Coordinates of N, CA and C in Angstrom, one line a residue:
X171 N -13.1 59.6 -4.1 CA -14.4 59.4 -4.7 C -15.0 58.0 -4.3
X172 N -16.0 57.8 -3.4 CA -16.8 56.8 -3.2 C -17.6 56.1 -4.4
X173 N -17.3 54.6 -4.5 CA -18.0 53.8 -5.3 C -19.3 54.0 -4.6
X174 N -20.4 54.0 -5.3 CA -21.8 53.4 -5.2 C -21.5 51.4 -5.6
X175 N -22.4 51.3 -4.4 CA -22.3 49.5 -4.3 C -23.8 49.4 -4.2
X176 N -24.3 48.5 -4.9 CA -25.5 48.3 -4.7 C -26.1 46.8 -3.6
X177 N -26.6 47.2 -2.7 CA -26.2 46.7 -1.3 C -27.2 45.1 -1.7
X178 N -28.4 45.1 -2.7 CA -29.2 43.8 -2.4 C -28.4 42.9 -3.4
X179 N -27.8 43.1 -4.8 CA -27.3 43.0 -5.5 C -25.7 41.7 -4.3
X180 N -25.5 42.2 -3.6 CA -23.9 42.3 -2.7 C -25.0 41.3 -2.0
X181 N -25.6 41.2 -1.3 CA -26.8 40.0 -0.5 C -26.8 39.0 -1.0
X182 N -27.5 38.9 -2.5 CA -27.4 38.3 -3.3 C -25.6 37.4 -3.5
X183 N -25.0 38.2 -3.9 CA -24.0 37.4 -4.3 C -22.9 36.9 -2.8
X184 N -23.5 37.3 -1.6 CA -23.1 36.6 -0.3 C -24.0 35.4 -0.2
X185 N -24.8 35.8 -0.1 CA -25.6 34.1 0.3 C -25.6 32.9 -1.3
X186 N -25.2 33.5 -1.9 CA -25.1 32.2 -3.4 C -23.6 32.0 -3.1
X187 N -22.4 32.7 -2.5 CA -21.0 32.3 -2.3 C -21.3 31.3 -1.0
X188 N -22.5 31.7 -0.1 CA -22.6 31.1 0.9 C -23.0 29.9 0.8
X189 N -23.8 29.6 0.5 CA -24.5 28.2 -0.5 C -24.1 27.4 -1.0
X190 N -22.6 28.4 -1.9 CA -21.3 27.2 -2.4 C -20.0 26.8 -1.8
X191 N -20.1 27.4 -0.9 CA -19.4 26.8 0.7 C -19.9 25.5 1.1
X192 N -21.3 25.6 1.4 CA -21.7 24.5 1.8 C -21.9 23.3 1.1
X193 N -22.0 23.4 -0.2 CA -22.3 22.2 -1.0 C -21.2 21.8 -1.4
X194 N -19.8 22.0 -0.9 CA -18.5 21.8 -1.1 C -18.4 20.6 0.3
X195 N -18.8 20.6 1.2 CA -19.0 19.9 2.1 C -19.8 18.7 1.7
X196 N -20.9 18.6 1.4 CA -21.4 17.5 1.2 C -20.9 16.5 0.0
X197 N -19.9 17.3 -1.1 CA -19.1 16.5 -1.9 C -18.1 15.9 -1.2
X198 N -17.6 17.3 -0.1 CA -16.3 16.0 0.9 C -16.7 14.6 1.3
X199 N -18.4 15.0 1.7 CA -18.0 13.6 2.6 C -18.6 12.3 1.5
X200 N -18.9 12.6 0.6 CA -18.9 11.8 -0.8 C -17.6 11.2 -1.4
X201 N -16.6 12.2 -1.1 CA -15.2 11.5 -1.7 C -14.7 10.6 -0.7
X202 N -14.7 11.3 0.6 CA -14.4 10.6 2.0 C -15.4 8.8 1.8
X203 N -16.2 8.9 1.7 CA -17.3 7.8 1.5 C -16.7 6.7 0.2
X204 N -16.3 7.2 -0.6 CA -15.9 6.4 -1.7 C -14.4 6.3 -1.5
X205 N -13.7 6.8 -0.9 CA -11.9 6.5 -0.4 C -12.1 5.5 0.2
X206 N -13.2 5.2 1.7 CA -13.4 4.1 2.5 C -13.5 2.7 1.9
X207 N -14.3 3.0 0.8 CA -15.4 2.4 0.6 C -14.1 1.2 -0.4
X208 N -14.0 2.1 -1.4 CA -12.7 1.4 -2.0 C -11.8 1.1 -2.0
X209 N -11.0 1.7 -0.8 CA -9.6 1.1 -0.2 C -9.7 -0.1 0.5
X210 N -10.6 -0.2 1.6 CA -11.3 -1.2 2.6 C -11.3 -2.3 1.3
X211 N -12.2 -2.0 0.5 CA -12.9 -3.1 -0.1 C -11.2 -4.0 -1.1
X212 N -10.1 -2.9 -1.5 CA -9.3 -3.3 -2.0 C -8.5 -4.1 -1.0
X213 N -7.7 -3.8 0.7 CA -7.6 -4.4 1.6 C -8.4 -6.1 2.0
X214 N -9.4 -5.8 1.7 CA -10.2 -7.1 2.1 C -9.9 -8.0 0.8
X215 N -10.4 -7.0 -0.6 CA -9.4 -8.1 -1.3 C -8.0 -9.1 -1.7
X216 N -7.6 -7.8 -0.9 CA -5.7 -8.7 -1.2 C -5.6 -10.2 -0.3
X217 N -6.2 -10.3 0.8 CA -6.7 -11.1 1.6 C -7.2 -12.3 0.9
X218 N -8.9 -12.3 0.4 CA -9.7 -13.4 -0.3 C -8.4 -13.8 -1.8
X219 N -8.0 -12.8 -2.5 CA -7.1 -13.2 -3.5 C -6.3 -13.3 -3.5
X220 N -5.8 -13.5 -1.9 CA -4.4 -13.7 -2.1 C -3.1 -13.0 -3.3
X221 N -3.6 -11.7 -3.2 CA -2.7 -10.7 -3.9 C -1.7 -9.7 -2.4
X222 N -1.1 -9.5 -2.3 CA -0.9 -8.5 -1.1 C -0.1 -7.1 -1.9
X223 N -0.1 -7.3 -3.3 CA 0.2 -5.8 -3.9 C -1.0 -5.0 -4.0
X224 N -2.4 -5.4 -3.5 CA -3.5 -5.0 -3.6 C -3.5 -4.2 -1.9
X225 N -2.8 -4.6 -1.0 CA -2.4 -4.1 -0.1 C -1.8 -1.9 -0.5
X226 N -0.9 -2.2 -0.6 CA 0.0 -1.1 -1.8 C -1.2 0.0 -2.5
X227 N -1.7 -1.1 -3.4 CA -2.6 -0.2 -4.2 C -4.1 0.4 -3.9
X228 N -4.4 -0.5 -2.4 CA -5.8 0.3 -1.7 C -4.8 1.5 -1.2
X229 N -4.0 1.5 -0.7 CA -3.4 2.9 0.4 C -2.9 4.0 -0.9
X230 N -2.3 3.8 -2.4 CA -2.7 4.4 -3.1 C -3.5 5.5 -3.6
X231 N -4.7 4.4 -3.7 CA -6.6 5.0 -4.1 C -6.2 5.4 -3.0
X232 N -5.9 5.2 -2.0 CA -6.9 6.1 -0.5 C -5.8 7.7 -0.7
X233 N -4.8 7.7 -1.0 CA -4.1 8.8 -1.0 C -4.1 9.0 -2.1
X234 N -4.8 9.3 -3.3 CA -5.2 10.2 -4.5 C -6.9 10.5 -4.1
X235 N -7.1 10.0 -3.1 CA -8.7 10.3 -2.7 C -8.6 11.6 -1.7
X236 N -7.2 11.2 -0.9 CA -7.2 12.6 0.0 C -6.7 13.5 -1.1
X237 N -5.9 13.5 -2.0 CA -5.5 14.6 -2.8 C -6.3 15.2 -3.2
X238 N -7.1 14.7 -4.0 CA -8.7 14.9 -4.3 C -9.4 15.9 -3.3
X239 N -9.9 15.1 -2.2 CA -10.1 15.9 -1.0 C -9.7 17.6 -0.4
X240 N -8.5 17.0 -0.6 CA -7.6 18.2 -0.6 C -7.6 19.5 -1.4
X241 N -7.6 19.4 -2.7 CA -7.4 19.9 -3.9 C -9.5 20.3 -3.7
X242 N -10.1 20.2 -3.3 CA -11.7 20.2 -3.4 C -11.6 21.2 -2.0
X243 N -11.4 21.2 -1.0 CA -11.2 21.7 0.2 C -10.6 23.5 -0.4
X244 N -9.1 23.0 -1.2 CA -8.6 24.5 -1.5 C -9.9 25.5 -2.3
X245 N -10.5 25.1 -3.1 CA -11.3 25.2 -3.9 C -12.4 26.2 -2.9
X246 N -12.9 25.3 -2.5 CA -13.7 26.1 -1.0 C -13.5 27.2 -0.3
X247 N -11.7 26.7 0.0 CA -11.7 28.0 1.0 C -11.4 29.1 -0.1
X248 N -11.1 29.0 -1.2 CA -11.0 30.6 -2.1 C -12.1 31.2 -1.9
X249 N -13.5 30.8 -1.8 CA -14.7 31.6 -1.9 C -14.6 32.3 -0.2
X250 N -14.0 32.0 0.6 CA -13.7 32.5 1.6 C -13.2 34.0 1.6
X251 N -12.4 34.3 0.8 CA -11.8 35.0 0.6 C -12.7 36.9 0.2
X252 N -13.7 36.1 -0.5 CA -14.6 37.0 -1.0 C -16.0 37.4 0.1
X253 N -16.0 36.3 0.6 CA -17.1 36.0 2.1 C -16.8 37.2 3.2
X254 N -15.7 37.2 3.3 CA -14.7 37.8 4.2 C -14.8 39.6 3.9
X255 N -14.5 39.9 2.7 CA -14.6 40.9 2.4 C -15.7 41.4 2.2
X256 N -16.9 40.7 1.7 CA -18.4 41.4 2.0 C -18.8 41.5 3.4
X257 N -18.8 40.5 4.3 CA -18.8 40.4 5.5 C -18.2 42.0 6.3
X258 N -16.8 41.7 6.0 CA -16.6 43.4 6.9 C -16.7 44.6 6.2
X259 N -17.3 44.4 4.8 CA -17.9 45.7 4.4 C -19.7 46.0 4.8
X260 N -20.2 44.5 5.1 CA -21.5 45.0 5.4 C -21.6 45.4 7.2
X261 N -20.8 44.8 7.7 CA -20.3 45.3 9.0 C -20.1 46.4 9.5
X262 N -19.5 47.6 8.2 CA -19.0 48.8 8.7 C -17.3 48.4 8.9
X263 N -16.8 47.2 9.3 CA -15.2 47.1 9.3 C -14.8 47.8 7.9
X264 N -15.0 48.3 7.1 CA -14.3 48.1 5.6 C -15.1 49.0 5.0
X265 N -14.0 50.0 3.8 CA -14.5 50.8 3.2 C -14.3 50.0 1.8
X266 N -14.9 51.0 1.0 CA -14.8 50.4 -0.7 C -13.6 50.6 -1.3
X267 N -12.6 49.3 -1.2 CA -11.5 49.6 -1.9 C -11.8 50.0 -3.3
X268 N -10.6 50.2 -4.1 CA -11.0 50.7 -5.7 C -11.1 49.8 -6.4
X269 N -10.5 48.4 -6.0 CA -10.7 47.0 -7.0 C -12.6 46.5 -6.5
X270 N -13.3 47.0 -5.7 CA -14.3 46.1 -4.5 C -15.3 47.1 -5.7
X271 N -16.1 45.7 -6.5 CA -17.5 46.1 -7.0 C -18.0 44.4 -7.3
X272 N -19.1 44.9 -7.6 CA -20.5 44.0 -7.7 C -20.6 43.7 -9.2
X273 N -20.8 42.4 -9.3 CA -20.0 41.2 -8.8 C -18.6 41.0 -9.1
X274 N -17.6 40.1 -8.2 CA -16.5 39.9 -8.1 C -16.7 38.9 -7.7
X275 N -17.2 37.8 -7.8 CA -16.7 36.5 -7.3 C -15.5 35.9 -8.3
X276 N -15.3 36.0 -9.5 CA -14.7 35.0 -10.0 C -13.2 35.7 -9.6
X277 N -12.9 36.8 -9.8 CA -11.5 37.5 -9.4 C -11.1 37.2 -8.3
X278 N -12.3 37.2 -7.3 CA -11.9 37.4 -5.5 C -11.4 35.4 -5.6
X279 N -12.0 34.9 -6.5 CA -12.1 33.6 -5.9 C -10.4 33.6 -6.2
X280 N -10.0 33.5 -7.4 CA -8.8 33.8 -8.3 C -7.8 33.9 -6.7
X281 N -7.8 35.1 -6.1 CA -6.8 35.8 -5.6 C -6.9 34.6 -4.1
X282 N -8.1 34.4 -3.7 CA -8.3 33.5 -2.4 C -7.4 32.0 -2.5
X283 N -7.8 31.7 -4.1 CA -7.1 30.2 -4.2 C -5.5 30.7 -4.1
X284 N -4.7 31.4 -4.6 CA -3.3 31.5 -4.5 C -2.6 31.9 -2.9
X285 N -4.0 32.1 -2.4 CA -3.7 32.1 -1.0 C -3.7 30.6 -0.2
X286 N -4.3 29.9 -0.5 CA -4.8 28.3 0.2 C -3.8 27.4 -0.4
X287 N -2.5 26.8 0.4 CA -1.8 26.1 0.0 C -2.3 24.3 0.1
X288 N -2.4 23.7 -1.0 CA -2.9 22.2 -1.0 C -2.1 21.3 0.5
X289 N -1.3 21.4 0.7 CA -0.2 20.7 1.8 C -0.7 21.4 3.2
X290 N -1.2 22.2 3.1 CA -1.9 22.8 4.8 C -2.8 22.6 4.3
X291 N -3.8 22.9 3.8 CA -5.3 21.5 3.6 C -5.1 20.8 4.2
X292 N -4.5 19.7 3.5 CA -4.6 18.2 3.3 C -3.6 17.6 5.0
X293 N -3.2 18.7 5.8 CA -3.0 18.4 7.0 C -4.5 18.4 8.2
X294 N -4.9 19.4 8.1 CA -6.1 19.2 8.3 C -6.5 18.5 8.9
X295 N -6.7 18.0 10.3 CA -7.7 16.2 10.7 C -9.2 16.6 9.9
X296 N -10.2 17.4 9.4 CA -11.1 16.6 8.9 C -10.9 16.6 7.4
X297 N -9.6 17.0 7.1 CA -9.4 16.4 6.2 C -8.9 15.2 5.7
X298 N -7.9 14.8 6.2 CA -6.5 13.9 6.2 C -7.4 12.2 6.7
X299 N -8.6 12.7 7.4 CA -9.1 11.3 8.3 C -10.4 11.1 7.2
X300 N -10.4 10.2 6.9 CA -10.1 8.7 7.2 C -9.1 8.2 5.9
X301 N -8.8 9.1 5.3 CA -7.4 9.1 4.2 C -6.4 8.4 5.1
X302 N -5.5 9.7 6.1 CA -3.8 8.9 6.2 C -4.5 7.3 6.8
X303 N -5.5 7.2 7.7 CA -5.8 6.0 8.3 C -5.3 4.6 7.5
X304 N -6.1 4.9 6.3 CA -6.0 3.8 5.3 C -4.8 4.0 4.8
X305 N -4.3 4.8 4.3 CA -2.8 4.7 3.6 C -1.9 4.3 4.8
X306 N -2.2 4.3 5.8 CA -1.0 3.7 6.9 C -1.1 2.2 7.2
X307 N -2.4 1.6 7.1 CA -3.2 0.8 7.4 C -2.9 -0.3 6.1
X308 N -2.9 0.0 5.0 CA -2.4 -0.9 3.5 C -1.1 -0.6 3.8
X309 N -0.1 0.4 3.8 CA 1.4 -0.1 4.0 C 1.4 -0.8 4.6
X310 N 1.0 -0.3 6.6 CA 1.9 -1.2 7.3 C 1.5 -2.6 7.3
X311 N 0.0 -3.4 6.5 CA 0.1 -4.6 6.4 C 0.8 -5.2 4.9
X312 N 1.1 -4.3 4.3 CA 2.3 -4.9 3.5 C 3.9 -4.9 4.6
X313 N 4.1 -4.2 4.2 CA 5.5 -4.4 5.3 C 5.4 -5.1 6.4
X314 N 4.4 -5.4 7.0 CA 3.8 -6.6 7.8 C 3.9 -8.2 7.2
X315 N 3.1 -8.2 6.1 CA 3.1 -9.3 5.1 C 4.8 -9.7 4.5
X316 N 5.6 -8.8 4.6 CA 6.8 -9.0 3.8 C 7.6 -10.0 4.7
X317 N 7.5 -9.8 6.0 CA 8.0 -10.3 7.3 C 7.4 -11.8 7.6
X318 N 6.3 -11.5 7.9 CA 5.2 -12.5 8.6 C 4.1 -12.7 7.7
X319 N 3.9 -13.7 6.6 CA 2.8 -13.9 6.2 C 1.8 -13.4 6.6
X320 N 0.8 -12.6 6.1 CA -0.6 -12.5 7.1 C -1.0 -12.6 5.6
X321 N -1.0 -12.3 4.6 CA -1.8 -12.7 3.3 C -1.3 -13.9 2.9
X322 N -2.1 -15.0 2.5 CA -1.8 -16.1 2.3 C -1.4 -16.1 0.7
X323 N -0.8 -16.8 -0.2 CA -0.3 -17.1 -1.6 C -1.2 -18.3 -2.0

C-alpha cells in the first residue's frame, strides 16, 4: 500500500533543512574566529607577562574550540541524512519507505547524528584548521621555552 506524501509540504521542509545546513556554517567560522582570536591573543600574552603556562593554556582554548567545532559540524551533518532521503525520493531514486512521512526531521535528524562520528569530523582540514595549528603552535613553544628561554621571567 502506497503512502500519500504530500509533495509542497516535503519542499517545504527540504529547503528549511536546507537553510539549516547553511547557517551551521556561518556559526563555524564564528567559533573558528574566536579560537584564533583567543588563543593568539593568550600566546602573545604569555610573552608580555611573562607567564609561559599561558603558552599550555592558549593551545587548550584552541582545542575545546575545535571540539566545539567539531561537536557543531556533527550536528550539521545529521540534517544530511534527511536531505538525502528527500532528495532521491524527489528524484524518482526512492520509493516511500513505511517509516518516510511528512514531517520527519526531528527522527531523521536522531538517526543521521548516530551515524556522524565526532573523531572523523574533527579530522577534517576545514575543520581541524586553524585549531590543530594553534594547539601545536602553544605546545611546541612551551617545550621550546622549557629548553631555551624564549619567554622571559
Amino acid at each position: 500500500m502506497a503512502k500519500d506524501v504530500d509533495l509542497e509540504f516535503l519542499r517545504q521542509e527540504y529547503f528549511h533543512l536546507q537553510s539549516t545546513v547553511e547557517s551551521f556554517d556561518e556559526k563555524a567560522l564564528t567559533i573558528k574566529a574566536w579560537s584564533v582570536t583567543l588563543s593568539m591573543v593568550g600566546i602573545g600574552a604569555a610573552f608580555t607577562a611573562k607567564l609561559p603556562l599561558l603558552l599550555l593554556l592558549s593551545a587548550g582554548a584552541s582545542l575545546l574550540f575545535w571540539i566545539v567545532e567539531g561537536s557543531w559540524k556533527t550536528f550539521q551533518q545529521a540534517n544530511y541524512f534527511r536531505l538525502r532521503k528527500i532528495e532521491n525520493y524527489m528524484q524518482g531514486k526512492a520509493t516511500i519507505e513505511e517509516d518516510f512521512s511528512v514531517p520527519y526531521i526531528t527522527h531523521a535528524w536522531s538517526l543521521g547524528w548516530r551515524e556522524v562520528r565526532l573523531s572523523k569530523v574533527m579530522s577534517w582540514p576545514h575543520v581541524f584548521l586553524p585549531h590543530a595549528i594553534v594547539v601545536m603552535t602553544g605546545i611546541t613553544l612551551w617545550i621550546i621555552n622549557s629548553f631555551v628561554r624564549i619567554v622571559p621571567l
